Short mmCIF file of N, CA and C in Angstrom, two decimals:
data_model
loop_
_atom_site.label_atom_id
_atom_site.label_comp_id
_atom_site.label_asym_id
_atom_site.label_seq_id
_atom_site.Cartn_x
_atom_site.Cartn_y
_atom_site.Cartn_z
N UNK A 1 0.84 -1.18 0.00
CA UNK A 1 0.00 0.00 0.00
C UNK A 1 0.89 1.24 0.00
N UNK A 2 0.48 2.26 -0.74
CA UNK A 2 1.23 3.51 -0.80
C UNK A 2 1.40 4.10 0.59
N UNK A 3 2.44 4.89 0.76
CA UNK A 3 2.71 5.50 2.06
C UNK A 3 1.85 6.72 2.34
N UNK A 4 1.57 7.52 1.31
CA UNK A 4 0.74 8.71 1.56
C UNK A 4 -0.71 8.30 1.79
N UNK A 5 -1.49 9.22 2.30
CA UNK A 5 -2.90 8.96 2.61
C UNK A 5 -3.67 8.64 1.32
N UNK A 6 -4.49 7.63 1.38
CA UNK A 6 -5.32 7.22 0.24
C UNK A 6 -6.67 7.90 0.40
N UNK A 7 -7.08 8.62 -0.64
CA UNK A 7 -8.31 9.41 -0.58
C UNK A 7 -9.37 8.77 -1.48
N UNK A 8 -10.49 8.36 -0.85
CA UNK A 8 -11.57 7.67 -1.54
C UNK A 8 -12.85 8.49 -1.47
N UNK A 9 -13.54 8.60 -2.60
CA UNK A 9 -14.83 9.28 -2.65
C UNK A 9 -15.85 8.32 -3.24
N UNK A 10 -16.89 8.02 -2.47
CA UNK A 10 -17.98 7.16 -2.93
C UNK A 10 -19.12 8.04 -3.41
N UNK A 11 -19.72 7.68 -4.56
CA UNK A 11 -20.73 8.54 -5.18
C UNK A 11 -21.96 7.72 -5.60
N UNK A 12 -23.14 8.26 -5.27
CA UNK A 12 -24.40 7.73 -5.80
C UNK A 12 -25.21 8.92 -6.29
N UNK A 13 -26.46 8.72 -6.60
CA UNK A 13 -27.26 9.81 -7.16
C UNK A 13 -27.44 10.97 -6.19
N UNK A 14 -28.02 10.71 -5.02
CA UNK A 14 -28.35 11.81 -4.11
C UNK A 14 -27.52 11.89 -2.85
N UNK A 15 -26.63 10.91 -2.63
CA UNK A 15 -25.76 10.88 -1.45
C UNK A 15 -26.56 10.75 -0.15
N UNK A 16 -27.63 9.92 -0.21
CA UNK A 16 -28.39 9.69 1.03
C UNK A 16 -28.58 8.21 1.36
N UNK A 17 -28.22 7.31 0.45
CA UNK A 17 -28.38 5.87 0.74
C UNK A 17 -27.07 5.12 0.51
N UNK A 18 -26.73 4.91 -0.75
CA UNK A 18 -25.63 4.02 -1.09
C UNK A 18 -24.25 4.60 -0.77
N UNK A 19 -23.98 5.82 -1.20
CA UNK A 19 -22.62 6.35 -0.99
C UNK A 19 -22.30 6.64 0.48
N UNK A 20 -23.24 7.17 1.28
CA UNK A 20 -22.89 7.32 2.70
C UNK A 20 -22.72 5.97 3.38
N UNK A 21 -23.43 4.95 2.89
CA UNK A 21 -23.26 3.61 3.45
C UNK A 21 -21.88 3.05 3.08
N UNK A 22 -21.48 3.25 1.82
CA UNK A 22 -20.14 2.80 1.41
C UNK A 22 -19.07 3.52 2.23
N UNK A 23 -19.26 4.81 2.44
CA UNK A 23 -18.31 5.59 3.27
C UNK A 23 -18.21 4.99 4.67
N UNK A 24 -19.35 4.68 5.28
CA UNK A 24 -19.35 4.15 6.66
C UNK A 24 -18.76 2.74 6.72
N UNK A 25 -19.12 1.89 5.76
CA UNK A 25 -18.59 0.52 5.74
C UNK A 25 -17.08 0.56 5.56
N UNK A 26 -16.60 1.35 4.61
CA UNK A 26 -15.16 1.42 4.35
C UNK A 26 -14.42 2.01 5.55
N UNK A 27 -15.00 3.04 6.14
CA UNK A 27 -14.36 3.66 7.31
C UNK A 27 -14.20 2.64 8.44
N UNK A 28 -15.25 1.84 8.68
CA UNK A 28 -15.17 0.83 9.75
C UNK A 28 -14.13 -0.24 9.41
N UNK A 29 -14.09 -0.66 8.15
CA UNK A 29 -13.11 -1.67 7.74
C UNK A 29 -11.68 -1.19 7.97
N UNK A 30 -11.39 0.05 7.56
CA UNK A 30 -10.01 0.53 7.72
C UNK A 30 -9.68 0.79 9.19
N UNK A 31 -10.65 1.24 9.96
CA UNK A 31 -10.43 1.43 11.40
C UNK A 31 -10.16 0.09 12.07
N UNK A 32 -10.98 -0.91 11.75
CA UNK A 32 -10.80 -2.24 12.34
C UNK A 32 -9.46 -2.85 11.95
N UNK A 33 -8.94 -2.48 10.79
CA UNK A 33 -7.64 -2.98 10.33
C UNK A 33 -6.48 -2.15 10.87
N UNK A 34 -6.79 -1.11 11.67
CA UNK A 34 -5.75 -0.24 12.21
C UNK A 34 -5.15 0.70 11.19
N UNK A 35 -5.91 0.97 10.12
CA UNK A 35 -5.40 1.80 9.03
C UNK A 35 -6.14 3.13 8.89
N UNK A 36 -6.91 3.49 9.89
CA UNK A 36 -7.74 4.70 9.79
C UNK A 36 -6.96 5.96 9.46
N UNK A 37 -5.75 6.07 9.97
CA UNK A 37 -4.95 7.27 9.72
C UNK A 37 -4.35 7.29 8.31
N UNK A 38 -4.50 6.20 7.57
CA UNK A 38 -3.95 6.11 6.21
C UNK A 38 -4.96 6.48 5.14
N UNK A 39 -6.21 6.74 5.56
CA UNK A 39 -7.28 6.98 4.59
C UNK A 39 -8.03 8.27 4.87
N UNK A 40 -8.48 8.89 3.80
CA UNK A 40 -9.48 9.95 3.85
C UNK A 40 -10.66 9.41 3.05
N UNK A 41 -11.82 9.31 3.68
CA UNK A 41 -12.98 8.69 3.05
C UNK A 41 -14.16 9.66 3.12
N UNK A 42 -14.81 9.86 1.98
CA UNK A 42 -15.93 10.80 1.91
C UNK A 42 -16.96 10.24 0.94
N UNK A 43 -18.08 10.92 0.83
CA UNK A 43 -19.11 10.54 -0.15
C UNK A 43 -19.76 11.80 -0.70
N UNK A 44 -20.36 11.63 -1.87
CA UNK A 44 -21.02 12.76 -2.53
C UNK A 44 -22.11 12.21 -3.46
N UNK A 45 -22.92 13.10 -3.98
CA UNK A 45 -23.98 12.73 -4.91
C UNK A 45 -23.78 13.37 -6.27
N UNK A 46 -24.34 12.77 -7.27
CA UNK A 46 -24.31 13.36 -8.61
C UNK A 46 -25.13 14.66 -8.60
N UNK A 47 -26.26 14.63 -7.90
CA UNK A 47 -27.13 15.80 -7.83
C UNK A 47 -27.07 16.40 -6.42
N UNK A 48 -27.43 17.66 -6.30
CA UNK A 48 -27.41 18.34 -5.01
C UNK A 48 -28.78 18.47 -4.36
N UNK A 49 -29.75 17.69 -4.81
CA UNK A 49 -31.12 17.81 -4.31
C UNK A 49 -31.21 17.65 -2.80
N UNK A 50 -30.41 16.76 -2.23
CA UNK A 50 -30.46 16.48 -0.79
C UNK A 50 -29.34 17.18 -0.02
N UNK A 51 -28.68 18.13 -0.65
CA UNK A 51 -27.53 18.78 -0.01
C UNK A 51 -27.89 19.28 1.39
N UNK A 52 -27.02 18.98 2.34
CA UNK A 52 -27.21 19.41 3.72
C UNK A 52 -28.02 18.44 4.57
N UNK A 53 -28.59 17.40 3.95
CA UNK A 53 -29.40 16.43 4.69
C UNK A 53 -28.57 15.26 5.18
N UNK A 54 -29.05 14.62 6.24
CA UNK A 54 -28.45 13.37 6.70
C UNK A 54 -28.87 12.25 5.76
N UNK A 55 -28.24 11.10 5.91
CA UNK A 55 -28.61 9.93 5.11
C UNK A 55 -30.07 9.55 5.40
N UNK A 56 -30.67 8.88 4.47
CA UNK A 56 -32.05 8.40 4.58
C UNK A 56 -32.21 7.65 5.91
N UNK A 57 -33.29 7.94 6.63
CA UNK A 57 -33.49 7.35 7.96
C UNK A 57 -33.58 5.83 7.91
N UNK A 58 -34.15 5.28 6.85
CA UNK A 58 -34.23 3.82 6.72
C UNK A 58 -32.84 3.22 6.55
N UNK A 59 -32.01 3.87 5.73
CA UNK A 59 -30.65 3.40 5.51
C UNK A 59 -29.86 3.49 6.80
N UNK A 60 -30.02 4.59 7.54
CA UNK A 60 -29.32 4.74 8.82
C UNK A 60 -29.71 3.64 9.79
N UNK A 61 -31.00 3.30 9.83
CA UNK A 61 -31.48 2.27 10.76
C UNK A 61 -30.91 0.89 10.41
N UNK A 62 -30.93 0.54 9.13
CA UNK A 62 -30.39 -0.76 8.72
C UNK A 62 -28.88 -0.81 8.98
N UNK A 63 -28.19 0.27 8.68
CA UNK A 63 -26.74 0.31 8.89
C UNK A 63 -26.40 0.22 10.38
N UNK A 64 -27.16 0.91 11.22
CA UNK A 64 -26.89 0.91 12.67
C UNK A 64 -27.00 -0.49 13.24
N UNK A 65 -27.95 -1.29 12.72
CA UNK A 65 -28.09 -2.66 13.20
C UNK A 65 -26.84 -3.50 12.90
N UNK A 66 -26.05 -3.05 11.93
CA UNK A 66 -24.81 -3.77 11.60
C UNK A 66 -23.58 -3.07 12.20
N UNK A 67 -23.81 -2.03 12.96
CA UNK A 67 -22.69 -1.35 13.61
C UNK A 67 -22.07 -0.22 12.83
N UNK A 68 -22.77 0.29 11.82
CA UNK A 68 -22.26 1.40 11.02
C UNK A 68 -22.99 2.69 11.37
N UNK A 69 -22.23 3.75 11.53
CA UNK A 69 -22.80 5.07 11.80
C UNK A 69 -22.77 5.88 10.52
N UNK A 70 -23.93 6.18 9.98
CA UNK A 70 -24.01 7.02 8.78
C UNK A 70 -24.20 8.45 9.24
N UNK A 71 -23.09 9.13 9.46
CA UNK A 71 -23.14 10.48 10.03
C UNK A 71 -22.74 11.57 9.05
N UNK A 72 -22.51 11.20 7.78
CA UNK A 72 -22.14 12.21 6.80
C UNK A 72 -23.36 13.05 6.42
N UNK A 73 -23.09 14.20 5.84
CA UNK A 73 -24.13 15.12 5.37
C UNK A 73 -24.03 15.17 3.84
N UNK A 74 -25.18 15.04 3.19
CA UNK A 74 -25.22 14.99 1.74
C UNK A 74 -24.63 16.24 1.11
N UNK A 75 -23.87 16.00 0.06
CA UNK A 75 -23.32 17.09 -0.75
C UNK A 75 -23.16 16.60 -2.19
N UNK A 76 -23.22 17.51 -3.15
CA UNK A 76 -22.97 17.09 -4.53
C UNK A 76 -21.47 17.02 -4.80
N UNK A 77 -21.10 16.24 -5.79
CA UNK A 77 -19.70 16.19 -6.20
C UNK A 77 -19.31 17.56 -6.76
N UNK A 78 -18.10 17.96 -6.47
CA UNK A 78 -17.59 19.26 -6.91
C UNK A 78 -16.43 19.05 -7.88
N UNK A 79 -16.16 20.01 -8.76
CA UNK A 79 -15.05 19.85 -9.71
C UNK A 79 -13.71 19.53 -9.04
N UNK A 80 -13.45 20.12 -7.89
CA UNK A 80 -12.16 19.89 -7.22
C UNK A 80 -12.05 18.50 -6.61
N UNK A 81 -13.18 17.78 -6.47
CA UNK A 81 -13.11 16.42 -5.96
C UNK A 81 -12.25 15.55 -6.88
N UNK A 82 -12.30 15.82 -8.18
CA UNK A 82 -11.52 15.03 -9.13
C UNK A 82 -10.02 15.24 -8.92
N UNK A 83 -9.64 16.36 -8.40
CA UNK A 83 -8.24 16.65 -8.11
C UNK A 83 -7.85 16.11 -6.73
N UNK A 84 -8.78 16.17 -5.78
CA UNK A 84 -8.45 15.86 -4.38
C UNK A 84 -8.53 14.38 -4.02
N UNK A 85 -9.22 13.55 -4.79
CA UNK A 85 -9.39 12.15 -4.44
C UNK A 85 -8.63 11.25 -5.40
N UNK A 86 -8.14 10.12 -4.87
CA UNK A 86 -7.40 9.15 -5.68
C UNK A 86 -8.32 8.24 -6.47
N UNK A 87 -9.42 7.81 -5.83
CA UNK A 87 -10.41 6.97 -6.48
C UNK A 87 -11.79 7.58 -6.24
N UNK A 88 -12.58 7.64 -7.29
CA UNK A 88 -13.95 8.12 -7.21
C UNK A 88 -14.82 6.95 -7.66
N UNK A 89 -15.60 6.43 -6.72
CA UNK A 89 -16.25 5.14 -6.92
C UNK A 89 -17.77 5.30 -6.98
N UNK A 90 -18.33 5.07 -8.16
CA UNK A 90 -19.76 5.18 -8.37
C UNK A 90 -20.46 3.86 -8.10
N UNK A 91 -21.75 3.94 -7.81
CA UNK A 91 -22.51 2.76 -7.42
C UNK A 91 -23.17 2.03 -8.58
N UNK A 92 -23.44 2.73 -9.67
CA UNK A 92 -24.08 2.06 -10.81
C UNK A 92 -23.61 2.70 -12.11
N UNK A 93 -24.04 2.13 -13.23
CA UNK A 93 -23.56 2.59 -14.54
C UNK A 93 -23.94 4.03 -14.82
N UNK A 94 -25.11 4.45 -14.37
CA UNK A 94 -25.50 5.85 -14.59
C UNK A 94 -24.58 6.79 -13.81
N UNK A 95 -24.25 6.42 -12.56
CA UNK A 95 -23.29 7.23 -11.79
C UNK A 95 -21.96 7.32 -12.51
N UNK A 96 -21.50 6.20 -13.05
CA UNK A 96 -20.21 6.15 -13.75
C UNK A 96 -20.25 7.07 -14.97
N UNK A 97 -21.30 6.98 -15.76
CA UNK A 97 -21.43 7.84 -16.95
C UNK A 97 -21.45 9.31 -16.55
N UNK A 98 -22.20 9.64 -15.50
CA UNK A 98 -22.27 11.04 -15.04
C UNK A 98 -20.92 11.51 -14.52
N UNK A 99 -20.23 10.66 -13.77
CA UNK A 99 -18.91 11.04 -13.24
C UNK A 99 -17.91 11.26 -14.37
N UNK A 100 -17.92 10.39 -15.36
CA UNK A 100 -16.99 10.56 -16.49
C UNK A 100 -17.31 11.84 -17.28
N UNK A 101 -18.59 12.15 -17.37
CA UNK A 101 -19.00 13.38 -18.05
C UNK A 101 -18.53 14.61 -17.28
N UNK A 102 -18.55 14.54 -15.95
CA UNK A 102 -18.16 15.67 -15.11
C UNK A 102 -16.64 15.79 -14.95
N UNK A 103 -15.92 14.70 -15.22
CA UNK A 103 -14.47 14.73 -15.05
C UNK A 103 -13.86 15.81 -15.95
N UNK A 104 -12.98 16.65 -15.37
CA UNK A 104 -12.43 17.76 -16.14
C UNK A 104 -11.36 17.36 -17.15
N UNK A 105 -10.78 16.16 -17.03
CA UNK A 105 -9.73 15.74 -17.95
C UNK A 105 -9.60 14.22 -17.93
N UNK A 106 -8.78 13.69 -18.81
CA UNK A 106 -8.60 12.25 -18.95
C UNK A 106 -8.03 11.64 -17.66
N UNK A 107 -7.10 12.33 -17.04
CA UNK A 107 -6.51 11.83 -15.79
C UNK A 107 -7.57 11.68 -14.69
N UNK A 108 -8.47 12.65 -14.61
CA UNK A 108 -9.56 12.58 -13.64
C UNK A 108 -10.53 11.46 -13.97
N UNK A 109 -10.82 11.29 -15.24
CA UNK A 109 -11.74 10.23 -15.66
C UNK A 109 -11.19 8.86 -15.29
N UNK A 110 -9.88 8.70 -15.31
CA UNK A 110 -9.25 7.42 -14.98
C UNK A 110 -9.42 7.07 -13.50
N UNK A 111 -9.76 8.03 -12.67
CA UNK A 111 -9.97 7.79 -11.24
C UNK A 111 -11.34 7.18 -10.95
N UNK A 112 -12.23 7.20 -11.94
CA UNK A 112 -13.61 6.75 -11.76
C UNK A 112 -13.69 5.23 -11.89
N UNK A 113 -14.30 4.60 -10.89
CA UNK A 113 -14.47 3.15 -10.87
C UNK A 113 -15.88 2.80 -10.42
N UNK A 114 -16.32 1.62 -10.78
CA UNK A 114 -17.62 1.08 -10.38
C UNK A 114 -17.41 0.29 -9.08
N UNK A 115 -18.23 0.52 -8.08
CA UNK A 115 -18.08 -0.13 -6.77
C UNK A 115 -17.94 -1.64 -6.89
N UNK A 116 -18.75 -2.25 -7.73
CA UNK A 116 -18.75 -3.71 -7.80
C UNK A 116 -17.55 -4.28 -8.54
N UNK A 117 -16.69 -3.44 -9.10
CA UNK A 117 -15.41 -3.92 -9.65
C UNK A 117 -14.60 -4.61 -8.57
N UNK A 118 -14.82 -4.20 -7.33
CA UNK A 118 -14.02 -4.69 -6.22
C UNK A 118 -14.69 -5.84 -5.46
N UNK A 119 -15.90 -6.22 -5.86
CA UNK A 119 -16.62 -7.29 -5.18
C UNK A 119 -15.87 -8.61 -5.32
N UNK A 120 -15.94 -9.39 -4.27
CA UNK A 120 -15.27 -10.68 -4.26
C UNK A 120 -16.26 -11.81 -4.50
N UNK A 121 -17.52 -11.61 -4.14
CA UNK A 121 -18.48 -12.71 -4.17
C UNK A 121 -19.88 -12.17 -4.42
N UNK A 122 -20.16 -11.75 -5.66
CA UNK A 122 -21.47 -11.18 -5.92
C UNK A 122 -21.91 -11.47 -7.35
N UNK A 123 -23.20 -11.65 -7.50
CA UNK A 123 -23.78 -11.80 -8.82
C UNK A 123 -24.22 -10.45 -9.39
N UNK A 124 -24.12 -9.40 -8.57
CA UNK A 124 -24.51 -8.06 -9.01
C UNK A 124 -23.32 -7.35 -9.63
N UNK A 125 -23.59 -6.57 -10.67
CA UNK A 125 -22.51 -5.77 -11.24
C UNK A 125 -22.70 -4.27 -10.94
N UNK A 126 -23.66 -3.96 -10.07
CA UNK A 126 -23.88 -2.59 -9.62
C UNK A 126 -24.58 -2.65 -8.27
N UNK A 127 -24.57 -1.53 -7.55
CA UNK A 127 -25.27 -1.45 -6.27
C UNK A 127 -26.62 -0.79 -6.54
N UNK A 128 -27.72 -1.53 -6.42
CA UNK A 128 -29.03 -0.97 -6.75
C UNK A 128 -29.49 0.07 -5.74
N UNK A 129 -30.22 1.04 -6.23
CA UNK A 129 -30.74 2.11 -5.37
C UNK A 129 -31.93 1.56 -4.58
N UNK A 130 -31.85 1.58 -3.24
CA UNK A 130 -32.94 1.03 -2.43
C UNK A 130 -34.05 2.02 -2.11
N UNK A 131 -33.91 3.26 -2.54
CA UNK A 131 -34.77 4.35 -2.08
C UNK A 131 -36.26 4.07 -2.21
N UNK A 132 -36.70 3.51 -3.33
CA UNK A 132 -38.14 3.31 -3.55
C UNK A 132 -38.61 1.91 -3.20
N UNK A 133 -37.75 1.11 -2.56
CA UNK A 133 -38.12 -0.26 -2.22
C UNK A 133 -38.30 -0.44 -0.73
N UNK A 134 -38.32 -1.70 -0.33
CA UNK A 134 -38.53 -2.05 1.06
C UNK A 134 -37.23 -2.39 1.78
N UNK A 135 -37.39 -2.98 2.96
CA UNK A 135 -36.26 -3.28 3.82
C UNK A 135 -35.23 -4.18 3.15
N UNK A 136 -35.67 -5.12 2.33
CA UNK A 136 -34.72 -6.04 1.69
C UNK A 136 -33.74 -5.30 0.79
N UNK A 137 -34.15 -4.20 0.19
CA UNK A 137 -33.25 -3.41 -0.65
C UNK A 137 -32.13 -2.77 0.14
N UNK A 138 -32.44 -2.27 1.31
CA UNK A 138 -31.41 -1.65 2.16
C UNK A 138 -30.43 -2.71 2.66
N UNK A 139 -30.96 -3.89 3.00
CA UNK A 139 -30.09 -4.98 3.45
C UNK A 139 -29.19 -5.46 2.31
N UNK A 140 -29.75 -5.55 1.10
CA UNK A 140 -28.96 -5.97 -0.05
C UNK A 140 -27.82 -4.98 -0.30
N UNK A 141 -28.11 -3.70 -0.22
CA UNK A 141 -27.07 -2.68 -0.41
C UNK A 141 -25.93 -2.90 0.58
N UNK A 142 -26.28 -3.11 1.83
CA UNK A 142 -25.24 -3.33 2.84
C UNK A 142 -24.45 -4.61 2.58
N UNK A 143 -25.13 -5.67 2.17
CA UNK A 143 -24.42 -6.91 1.83
C UNK A 143 -23.41 -6.67 0.71
N UNK A 144 -23.87 -5.99 -0.34
CA UNK A 144 -23.00 -5.73 -1.49
C UNK A 144 -21.83 -4.83 -1.10
N UNK A 145 -22.11 -3.81 -0.31
CA UNK A 145 -21.05 -2.88 0.08
C UNK A 145 -20.04 -3.53 1.02
N UNK A 146 -20.49 -4.39 1.91
CA UNK A 146 -19.54 -5.08 2.79
C UNK A 146 -18.57 -5.91 1.96
N UNK A 147 -19.09 -6.61 0.97
CA UNK A 147 -18.24 -7.43 0.11
C UNK A 147 -17.31 -6.56 -0.74
N UNK A 148 -17.86 -5.57 -1.41
CA UNK A 148 -17.06 -4.74 -2.32
C UNK A 148 -16.04 -3.89 -1.56
N UNK A 149 -16.40 -3.36 -0.41
CA UNK A 149 -15.43 -2.57 0.37
C UNK A 149 -14.29 -3.44 0.88
N UNK A 150 -14.60 -4.67 1.29
CA UNK A 150 -13.54 -5.59 1.70
C UNK A 150 -12.62 -5.88 0.51
N UNK A 151 -13.19 -6.08 -0.65
CA UNK A 151 -12.39 -6.29 -1.86
C UNK A 151 -11.56 -5.06 -2.21
N UNK A 152 -12.14 -3.88 -2.03
CA UNK A 152 -11.41 -2.64 -2.28
C UNK A 152 -10.22 -2.52 -1.34
N UNK A 153 -10.41 -2.82 -0.07
CA UNK A 153 -9.31 -2.74 0.88
C UNK A 153 -8.21 -3.74 0.50
N UNK A 154 -8.59 -4.94 0.10
CA UNK A 154 -7.59 -5.93 -0.36
C UNK A 154 -6.83 -5.39 -1.56
N UNK A 155 -7.55 -4.81 -2.52
CA UNK A 155 -6.93 -4.24 -3.71
C UNK A 155 -5.92 -3.15 -3.33
N UNK A 156 -6.31 -2.27 -2.44
CA UNK A 156 -5.44 -1.17 -2.04
C UNK A 156 -4.22 -1.67 -1.26
N UNK A 157 -4.39 -2.70 -0.50
CA UNK A 157 -3.25 -3.27 0.26
C UNK A 157 -2.24 -3.89 -0.69
N UNK A 158 -2.71 -4.43 -1.82
CA UNK A 158 -1.81 -5.03 -2.81
C UNK A 158 -1.14 -3.99 -3.68
N UNK A 159 -1.74 -2.82 -3.77
CA UNK A 159 -1.22 -1.76 -4.68
C UNK A 159 0.02 -1.09 -4.13
#
């Protein structure tokens, strides 16, 4: 793993369900591994509709049952995020397309990755948005993120 701090930005549409959950899952994984001081972890949304809001209450409740604190505040992705973060990780293909469109240059576009690229054991190739569904959708998101974040940490340790 590189010696300097690794900066990760997780992105979904509104930054109230999937990306704050990815942020919390990854933060707990690196803390549990004793690597918290080696990472800067944040989340953002493609759109700013929920800017200033906490994560969705249903997502917070499901995450809390697994020991994750979703305490981030929603914000939209900003142009300088492409300069400040090493990896910008979108949750689905639409997020990826939007992030690549917003990237200011080819170098920034190369930082964009799909969350499920890092999954170790999943039949899903994206993290589905649970917002309009029931409890099973929020649980599925957490299952997928736990797997993909663990895979991401393994990837970064090998890099």
